PDB file of C-alpha atoms in Angstrom:
ATOM      1  CA  MET Y   1     -24.363   5.522   2.090  1.00 80.00           C
ATOM      2  CA  THR Y   2     -20.786   6.785   1.961  1.00 94.00           C
ATOM      3  CA  VAL Y   3     -17.916   5.991   4.304  1.00 97.00           C
ATOM      4  CA  GLN Y   4     -14.700   7.973   3.982  1.00 97.00           C
ATOM      5  CA  LEU Y   5     -11.408   6.259   4.751  1.00 97.00           C
ATOM      6  CA  THR Y   6      -7.914   7.675   4.980  1.00 98.00           C
ATOM      7  CA  ILE Y   7      -5.338   4.892   4.822  1.00 98.00           C
ATOM      8  CA  PHE Y   8      -1.642   5.276   5.602  1.00 98.00           C
ATOM      9  CA  SER Y   9       0.383   2.649   3.776  1.00 98.00           C
ATOM     10  CA  ASP Y  10       3.598   1.709   2.006  1.00 98.00           C
ATOM     11  CA  PHE Y  11       4.269  -0.660  -0.878  1.00 98.00           C
ATOM     12  CA  ALA Y  12       6.796  -2.566   1.269  1.00 97.00           C
ATOM     13  CA  CYS Y  13       4.025  -3.553   3.692  1.00 97.00           C
ATOM     14  CA  PRO Y  14       2.420  -6.938   2.878  1.00 97.00           C
ATOM     15  CA  PHE Y  15      -0.496  -6.294   5.216  1.00 97.00           C
ATOM     16  CA  CYS Y  16      -1.221  -3.073   3.311  1.00 98.00           C
ATOM     17  CA  PHE Y  17      -1.774  -5.238   0.221  1.00 98.00           C
ATOM     18  CA  ILE Y  18      -4.296  -7.293   2.190  1.00 98.00           C
ATOM     19  CA  GLY Y  19      -5.820  -4.068   3.502  1.00 97.00           C
ATOM     20  CA  LYS Y  20      -6.369  -2.963  -0.072  1.00 98.00           C
ATOM     21  CA  GLY Y  21      -8.188  -6.227  -0.733  1.00 97.00           C
ATOM     22  CA  ILE Y  22     -10.440  -5.646   2.275  1.00 97.00           C
ATOM     23  CA  VAL Y  23     -11.231  -2.060   1.206  1.00 98.00           C
ATOM     24  CA  ASP Y  24     -12.017  -3.165  -2.341  1.00 98.00           C
ATOM     25  CA  HIS Y  25     -14.230  -5.947  -0.976  1.00 97.00           C
ATOM     26  CA  PHE Y  26     -16.390  -3.477   0.954  1.00 97.00           C
ATOM     27  CA  ARG Y  27     -16.210  -0.603  -1.530  1.00 97.00           C
ATOM     28  CA  ASP Y  28     -19.641  -0.972  -3.113  1.00 97.00           C
ATOM     29  CA  GLU Y  29     -21.462  -2.151   0.008  1.00 96.00           C
ATOM     30  CA  PHE Y  30     -20.478   0.926   2.024  1.00 96.00           C
ATOM     31  CA  GLY Y  31     -19.834   3.408  -0.788  1.00 97.00           C
ATOM     32  CA  ILE Y  32     -16.225   3.702   0.380  1.00 98.00           C
ATOM     33  CA  GLU Y  33     -14.276   6.780  -0.651  1.00 98.00           C
ATOM     34  CA  ASP Y  34     -10.676   5.837   0.085  1.00 98.00           C
ATOM     35  CA  LEU Y  35      -7.707   8.184   0.261  1.00 98.00           C
ATOM     36  CA  TRP Y  36      -4.401   6.326   0.441  1.00 98.00           C
ATOM     37  CA  LEU Y  37      -1.558   8.415   1.860  1.00 98.00           C
ATOM     38  CA  PRO Y  38       2.117   7.447   1.581  1.00 98.00           C
ATOM     39  CA  HIS Y  39       4.150   6.691   4.681  1.00 98.00           C
ATOM     40  CA  GLU Y  40       7.557   5.066   4.233  1.00 96.00           C
ATOM     41  CA  LEU Y  41       7.855   2.018   6.457  1.00 94.00           C
ATOM     42  CA  HIS Y  42      11.648   1.840   6.190  1.00 94.00           C
ATOM     43  CA  PRO Y  43      12.970   5.173   4.860  1.00 95.00           C
ATOM     44  CA  GLU Y  44      16.501   4.132   5.849  1.00 96.00           C
ATOM     45  CA  THR Y  45      16.539   1.397   3.195  1.00 97.00           C
ATOM     46  CA  PRO Y  46      19.304   2.056   0.622  1.00 97.00           C
ATOM     47  CA  PRO Y  47      18.263   2.639  -3.007  1.00 95.00           C
ATOM     48  CA  GLU Y  48      19.334  -0.882  -3.975  1.00 96.00           C
ATOM     49  CA  GLY Y  49      17.233  -2.425  -1.191  1.00 97.00           C
ATOM     50  CA  ARG Y  50      18.256  -5.078   1.326  1.00 97.00           C
ATOM     51  CA  ASP Y  51      17.939  -8.815   1.707  1.00 96.00           C
ATOM     52  CA  LEU Y  52      15.182  -9.560   4.201  1.00 96.00           C
ATOM     53  CA  VAL Y  53      17.359 -12.158   5.936  1.00 95.00           C
ATOM     54  CA  GLU Y  54      19.642  -9.307   7.005  1.00 94.00           C
ATOM     55  CA  LEU Y  55      16.722  -7.928   9.004  1.00 92.00           C
ATOM     56  CA  PHE Y  56      14.539 -10.905   9.939  1.00 94.00           C
ATOM     57  CA  ASP Y  57      14.878 -14.603  10.609  1.00 96.00           C
ATOM     58  CA  ARG Y  58      14.010 -16.737   7.550  1.00 94.00           C
ATOM     59  CA  PHE Y  59      11.506 -18.727   9.601  1.00 95.00           C
ATOM     60  CA  ASP Y  60       9.690 -15.510  10.557  1.00 96.00           C
ATOM     61  CA  ILE Y  61       9.631 -14.346   6.933  1.00 97.00           C
ATOM     62  CA  ASP Y  62       8.147 -17.679   5.828  1.00 97.00           C
ATOM     63  CA  GLN Y  63       5.551 -17.534   8.599  1.00 97.00           C
ATOM     64  CA  VAL Y  64       4.493 -14.029   7.548  1.00 96.00           C
ATOM     65  CA  THR Y  65       4.273 -15.179   3.920  1.00 97.00           C
ATOM     66  CA  MET Y  66       2.068 -18.126   4.893  1.00 97.00           C
ATOM     67  CA  THR Y  67      -0.154 -15.886   7.032  1.00 97.00           C
ATOM     68  CA  CYS Y  68      -0.451 -13.329   4.250  1.00 97.00           C
ATOM     69  CA  ASN Y  69      -1.449 -15.984   1.732  1.00 98.00           C
ATOM     70  CA  LEU Y  70      -4.160 -17.260   4.081  1.00 97.00           C
ATOM     71  CA  ARG Y  71      -5.428 -13.746   4.760  1.00 97.00           C
ATOM     72  CA  GLY Y  72      -5.210 -12.633   1.144  1.00 97.00           C
ATOM     73  CA  LYS Y  73      -6.848 -15.661  -0.475  1.00 97.00           C
ATOM     74  CA  PRO Y  74     -10.481 -14.458  -0.036  1.00 97.00           C
ATOM     75  CA  TYR Y  75      -9.576 -11.312  -2.006  1.00 97.00           C
ATOM     76  CA  GLY Y  76      -7.688 -13.038  -4.807  1.00 98.00           C
ATOM     77  CA  ILE Y  77      -4.336 -11.896  -3.405  1.00 98.00           C
ATOM     78  CA  ARG Y  78      -1.346 -14.228  -3.681  1.00 98.00           C
ATOM     79  CA  PHE Y  79       2.105 -13.791  -2.171  1.00 98.00           C
ATOM     80  CA  GLY Y  80       5.247 -15.288  -3.634  1.00 98.00           C
ATOM     81  CA  GLU Y  81       8.494 -15.791  -1.733  1.00 95.00           C
ATOM     82  CA  MET Y  82       9.612 -12.641   0.083  1.00 95.00           C
ATOM     83  CA  THR Y  83      13.355 -12.102  -0.297  1.00 95.00           C
ATOM     84  CA  ARG Y  84      14.044  -8.370  -0.597  1.00 95.00           C
ATOM     85  CA  LEU Y  85      13.048  -5.161   1.141  1.00 97.00           C
ATOM     86  CA  PRO Y  86      12.992  -2.430  -1.518  1.00 98.00           C
ATOM     87  CA  ASN Y  87      13.386   1.283  -1.115  1.00 98.00           C
ATOM     88  CA  THR Y  88       9.855   2.419  -1.968  1.00 98.00           C
ATOM     89  CA  ARG Y  89      10.383   6.166  -2.254  1.00 98.00           C
ATOM     90  CA  LEU Y  90      10.256   6.330  -6.064  1.00 98.00           C
ATOM     91  CA  ALA Y  91       7.271   3.978  -6.144  1.00 98.00           C
ATOM     92  CA  LEU Y  92       5.431   6.224  -3.680  1.00 98.00           C
ATOM     93  CA  GLU Y  93       6.350   9.297  -5.734  1.00 98.00           C
ATOM     94  CA  THR Y  94       4.994   7.540  -8.814  1.00 98.00           C
ATOM     95  CA  ALA Y  95       1.732   6.834  -6.996  1.00 98.00           C
ATOM     96  CA  GLU Y  96       1.353  10.589  -6.487  1.00 98.00           C
ATOM     97  CA  PHE Y  97       2.041  11.159 -10.187  1.00 98.00           C
ATOM     98  CA  ALA Y  98      -0.635   8.531 -10.931  1.00 98.00           C
ATOM     99  CA  ARG Y  99      -3.056  10.286  -8.568  1.00 98.00           C
ATOM    100  CA  ASP Y 100      -2.716  13.503 -10.553  1.00 98.00           C
ATOM    101  CA  LYS Y 101      -3.327  11.584 -13.786  1.00 98.00           C
ATOM    102  CA  GLY Y 102      -6.436   9.835 -12.475  1.00 98.00           C
ATOM    103  CA  ARG Y 103      -4.733   6.424 -12.551  1.00 98.00           C
ATOM    104  CA  PHE Y 104      -3.964   5.933  -8.852  1.00 98.00           C
ATOM    105  CA  ARG Y 105      -6.132   2.868  -8.305  1.00 98.00           C
ATOM    106  CA  GLU Y 106      -4.714   1.048 -11.320  1.00 98.00           C
ATOM    107  CA  PHE Y 107      -1.114   1.807 -10.379  1.00 98.00           C
ATOM    108  CA  HIS Y 108      -1.687   1.078  -6.688  1.00 98.00           C
ATOM    109  CA  GLY Y 109      -2.951  -2.435  -7.347  1.00 98.00           C
ATOM    110  CA  ARG Y 110      -0.345  -3.249  -9.967  1.00 98.00           C
ATOM    111  CA  MET Y 111       2.522  -2.092  -7.756  1.00 98.00           C
ATOM    112  CA  TYR Y 112       1.441  -4.337  -4.878  1.00 98.00           C
ATOM    113  CA  ARG Y 113       1.161  -7.287  -7.262  1.00 98.00           C
ATOM    114  CA  ALA Y 114       4.571  -6.468  -8.730  1.00 98.00           C
ATOM    115  CA  ILE Y 115       6.374  -6.741  -5.407  1.00 98.00           C
ATOM    116  CA  PHE Y 116       4.431  -9.406  -3.556  1.00 98.00           C
ATOM    117  CA  THR Y 117       2.982 -11.661  -6.261  1.00 98.00           C
ATOM    118  CA  GLU Y 118       5.572 -11.296  -9.020  1.00 98.00           C
ATOM    119  CA  GLY Y 119       8.635 -10.759  -6.794  1.00 97.00           C
ATOM    120  CA  ARG Y 120       9.886  -7.737  -8.754  1.00 97.00           C
ATOM    121  CA  ASP Y 121      12.224  -5.098  -7.338  1.00 97.00           C
ATOM    122  CA  ILE Y 122       9.975  -2.062  -7.096  1.00 98.00           C
ATOM    123  CA  GLY Y 123      12.932   0.101  -6.090  1.00 97.00           C
ATOM    124  CA  ASP Y 124      14.293  -0.318  -9.622  1.00 97.00           C
ATOM    125  CA  PRO Y 125      13.271   2.679 -11.786  1.00 97.00           C
ATOM    126  CA  ALA Y 126      12.918   0.410 -14.823  1.00 98.00           C
ATOM    127  CA  VAL Y 127      10.398  -1.761 -12.973  1.00 98.00           C
ATOM    128  CA  ILE Y 128       8.510   1.308 -11.777  1.00 98.00           C
ATOM    129  CA  LEU Y 129       8.298   2.706 -15.301  1.00 98.00           C
ATOM    130  CA  ALA Y 130       7.082  -0.654 -16.647  1.00 98.00           C
ATOM    131  CA  VAL Y 131       4.368  -0.937 -13.964  1.00 98.00           C
ATOM    132  CA  ALA Y 132       3.382   2.680 -14.593  1.00 98.00           C
ATOM    133  CA  GLU Y 133       3.043   2.085 -18.332  1.00 98.00           C
ATOM    134  CA  ALA Y 134       0.922  -1.023 -17.687  1.00 98.00           C
ATOM    135  CA  SER Y 135      -1.276   1.193 -15.498  1.00 98.00           C
ATOM    136  CA  GLY Y 136      -1.963   3.591 -18.348  1.00 98.00           C
ATOM    137  CA  LEU Y 137       0.687   6.182 -17.505  1.00 98.00           C
ATOM    138  CA  ASP Y 138       3.177   7.729 -19.920  1.00 98.00           C
ATOM    139  CA  PRO Y 139       6.692   6.582 -18.916  1.00 98.00           C
ATOM    140  CA  GLU Y 140       8.295   9.375 -20.931  1.00 98.00           C
ATOM    141  CA  GLU Y 141       6.382  11.935 -18.898  1.00 98.00           C
ATOM    142  CA  LEU Y 142       6.990  10.100 -15.624  1.00 98.00           C
ATOM    143  CA  ALA Y 143      10.770   9.621 -15.987  1.00 98.00           C
ATOM    144  CA  PRO Y 144      11.748  13.303 -15.620  1.00 98.00           C
ATOM    145  CA  ALA Y 145       9.262  13.728 -12.745  1.00 98.00           C
ATOM    146  CA  LEU Y 146      11.076  10.956 -10.886  1.00 98.00           C
ATOM    147  CA  ALA Y 147      14.521  12.236 -11.872  1.00 97.00           C
ATOM    148  CA  ASP Y 148      13.872  15.604 -10.233  1.00 97.00           C
ATOM    149  CA  HIS Y 149      11.778  14.098  -7.403  1.00 97.00           C
ATOM    150  CA  ARG Y 150       8.837  16.305  -8.281  1.00 98.00           C
ATOM    151  CA  PHE Y 151       6.537  14.428  -5.881  1.00 98.00           C
ATOM    152  CA  ALA Y 152       8.985  13.869  -3.015  1.00 98.00           C
ATOM    153  CA  ALA Y 153       7.465  16.674  -0.943  1.00 98.00           C
ATOM    154  CA  ARG Y 154       4.038  15.082  -1.195  1.00 98.00           C
ATOM    155  CA  VAL Y 155       5.416  11.754   0.048  1.00 98.00           C
ATOM    156  CA  ALA Y 156       7.047  13.581   2.962  1.00 98.00           C
ATOM    157  CA  GLU Y 157       3.730  15.293   3.693  1.00 98.00           C
ATOM    158  CA  GLY Y 158       2.082  11.876   3.915  1.00 98.00           C
ATOM    159  CA  SER Y 159       4.593  10.765   6.534  1.00 97.00           C
ATOM    160  CA  GLU Y 160       4.117  14.022   8.439  1.00 97.00           C
ATOM    161  CA  ALA Y 161       0.349  13.513   8.400  1.00 98.00           C
ATOM    162  CA  ALA Y 162       0.910   9.969   9.719  1.00 98.00           C
ATOM    163  CA  ARG Y 163       2.997  11.313  12.598  1.00 96.00           C
ATOM    164  CA  ARG Y 164       0.314  13.882  13.437  1.00 96.00           C
ATOM    165  CA  ALA Y 165      -2.309  11.126  13.392  1.00 95.00           C
ATOM    166  CA  GLY Y 166      -0.259   9.025  15.787  1.00 95.00           C
ATOM    167  CA  VAL Y 167       0.336   6.222  13.289  1.00 97.00           C
ATOM    168  CA  THR Y 168       2.594   3.544  14.770  1.00 94.00           C
ATOM    169  CA  ALA Y 169       2.081   0.674  12.321  1.00 96.00           C
ATOM    170  CA  LEU Y 170       0.852   0.047   8.783  1.00 97.00           C
ATOM    171  CA  PRO Y 171      -1.707  -0.103   7.422  1.00 98.00           C
ATOM    172  CA  THR Y 172      -3.661   2.402   9.520  1.00 98.00           C
ATOM    173  CA  PHE Y 173      -7.258   3.098   8.504  1.00 98.00           C
ATOM    174  CA  VAL Y 174      -8.806   6.323   9.773  1.00 98.00           C
ATOM    175  CA  ILE Y 175     -12.568   6.042   9.354  1.00 97.00           C
ATOM    176  CA  LYS Y 176     -14.317   9.395   9.267  1.00 95.00           C
ATOM    177  CA  GLY Y 177     -16.980   9.443  11.942  1.00 90.00           C
ATOM    178  CA  GLY Y 178     -15.690   6.143  13.323  1.00 91.00           C
ATOM    179  CA  ARG Y 179     -12.704   4.452  14.804  1.00 94.00           C
ATOM    180  CA  THR Y 180      -9.095   4.112  13.691  1.00 97.00           C
ATOM    181  CA  ILE Y 181      -7.999   0.595  12.789  1.00 97.00           C
ATOM    182  CA  THR Y 182      -4.373  -0.507  12.812  1.00 96.00           C
ATOM    183  CA  GLY Y 183      -3.373  -3.525  10.769  1.00 94.00           C
ATOM    184  CA  ALA Y 184      -5.271  -5.675   8.303  1.00 89.00           C
ATOM    185  CA  VAL Y 185      -7.842  -6.844  10.842  1.00 91.00           C
ATOM    186  CA  ASP Y 186     -10.286  -9.618  10.057  1.00 91.00           C
ATOM    187  CA  GLU Y 187     -13.250  -8.913   7.828  1.00 94.00           C
ATOM    188  CA  THR Y 188     -15.859  -8.994  10.607  1.00 95.00           C
ATOM    189  CA  GLN Y 189     -14.074  -6.337  12.663  1.00 95.00           C
ATOM    190  CA  PHE Y 190     -13.659  -4.158   9.609  1.00 96.00           C
ATOM    191  CA  ARG Y 191     -17.309  -4.521   8.631  1.00 96.00           C
ATOM    192  CA  ASN Y 192     -18.416  -3.603  12.153  1.00 96.00           C
ATOM    193  CA  ALA Y 193     -16.252  -0.466  12.119  1.00 96.00           C
ATOM    194  CA  LEU Y 194     -17.609   0.570   8.725  1.00 96.00           C
ATOM    195  CA  GLN Y 195     -21.182  -0.070   9.844  1.00 95.00           C
ATOM    196  CA  GLU Y 196     -20.668   2.091  12.958  1.00 94.00           C
ATOM    197  CA  ALA Y 197     -19.399   4.949  10.809  1.00 95.00           C
ATOM    198  CA  ALA Y 198     -22.270   4.552   8.339  1.00 93.00           C
ATOM    199  CA  ASN Y 199     -24.818   4.570  11.169  1.00 92.00           C
ATOM    200  CA  SER Y 200     -23.303   7.710  12.696  1.00 87.00           C
ATOM    201  CA  ASP Y 201     -24.199   9.815   9.651  1.00 69.00           C
TER     202      ASP Y 201
END
């Protein structure tokens, strides 16, 4: 059994982190082949990022954090205090570099933990390089690739693919042979959608 998923996501999206946990949870059961495509949630964010309280009420931020911790707990995902919205472009470019080096899954997981569990600024090139090195990537090879934005076009292509697919929110899971799911829905709904796709083969 194999189920193919295309997932549009961004590292600034807490529900994408939960979505990753759900996909990993079902990976072996459904033989999931997952392709994560980049789609910037807030491309207008300045390089230095922004304080979340400039954009959202603190109460709402705390409520989202509490909800995310409840939803993420079954998958071993923990959220710390959310204070900043980073510019994720360089992180997304690095994910494409990692894809080419066969280290996408390692980098993908570590980058989500860096921002949401550890509270690090993933818009900071130094943080990105450190996470990349911890993921088995060569920071000396990565640094010039980021400096000349070697993977920027691929990130833009991900956003263009999201627009063509009618993506309006993240994460969006496109299940081949099945339905499209928007958001980190509960486990039962996700299982049902995967089972439908598996049965359609």
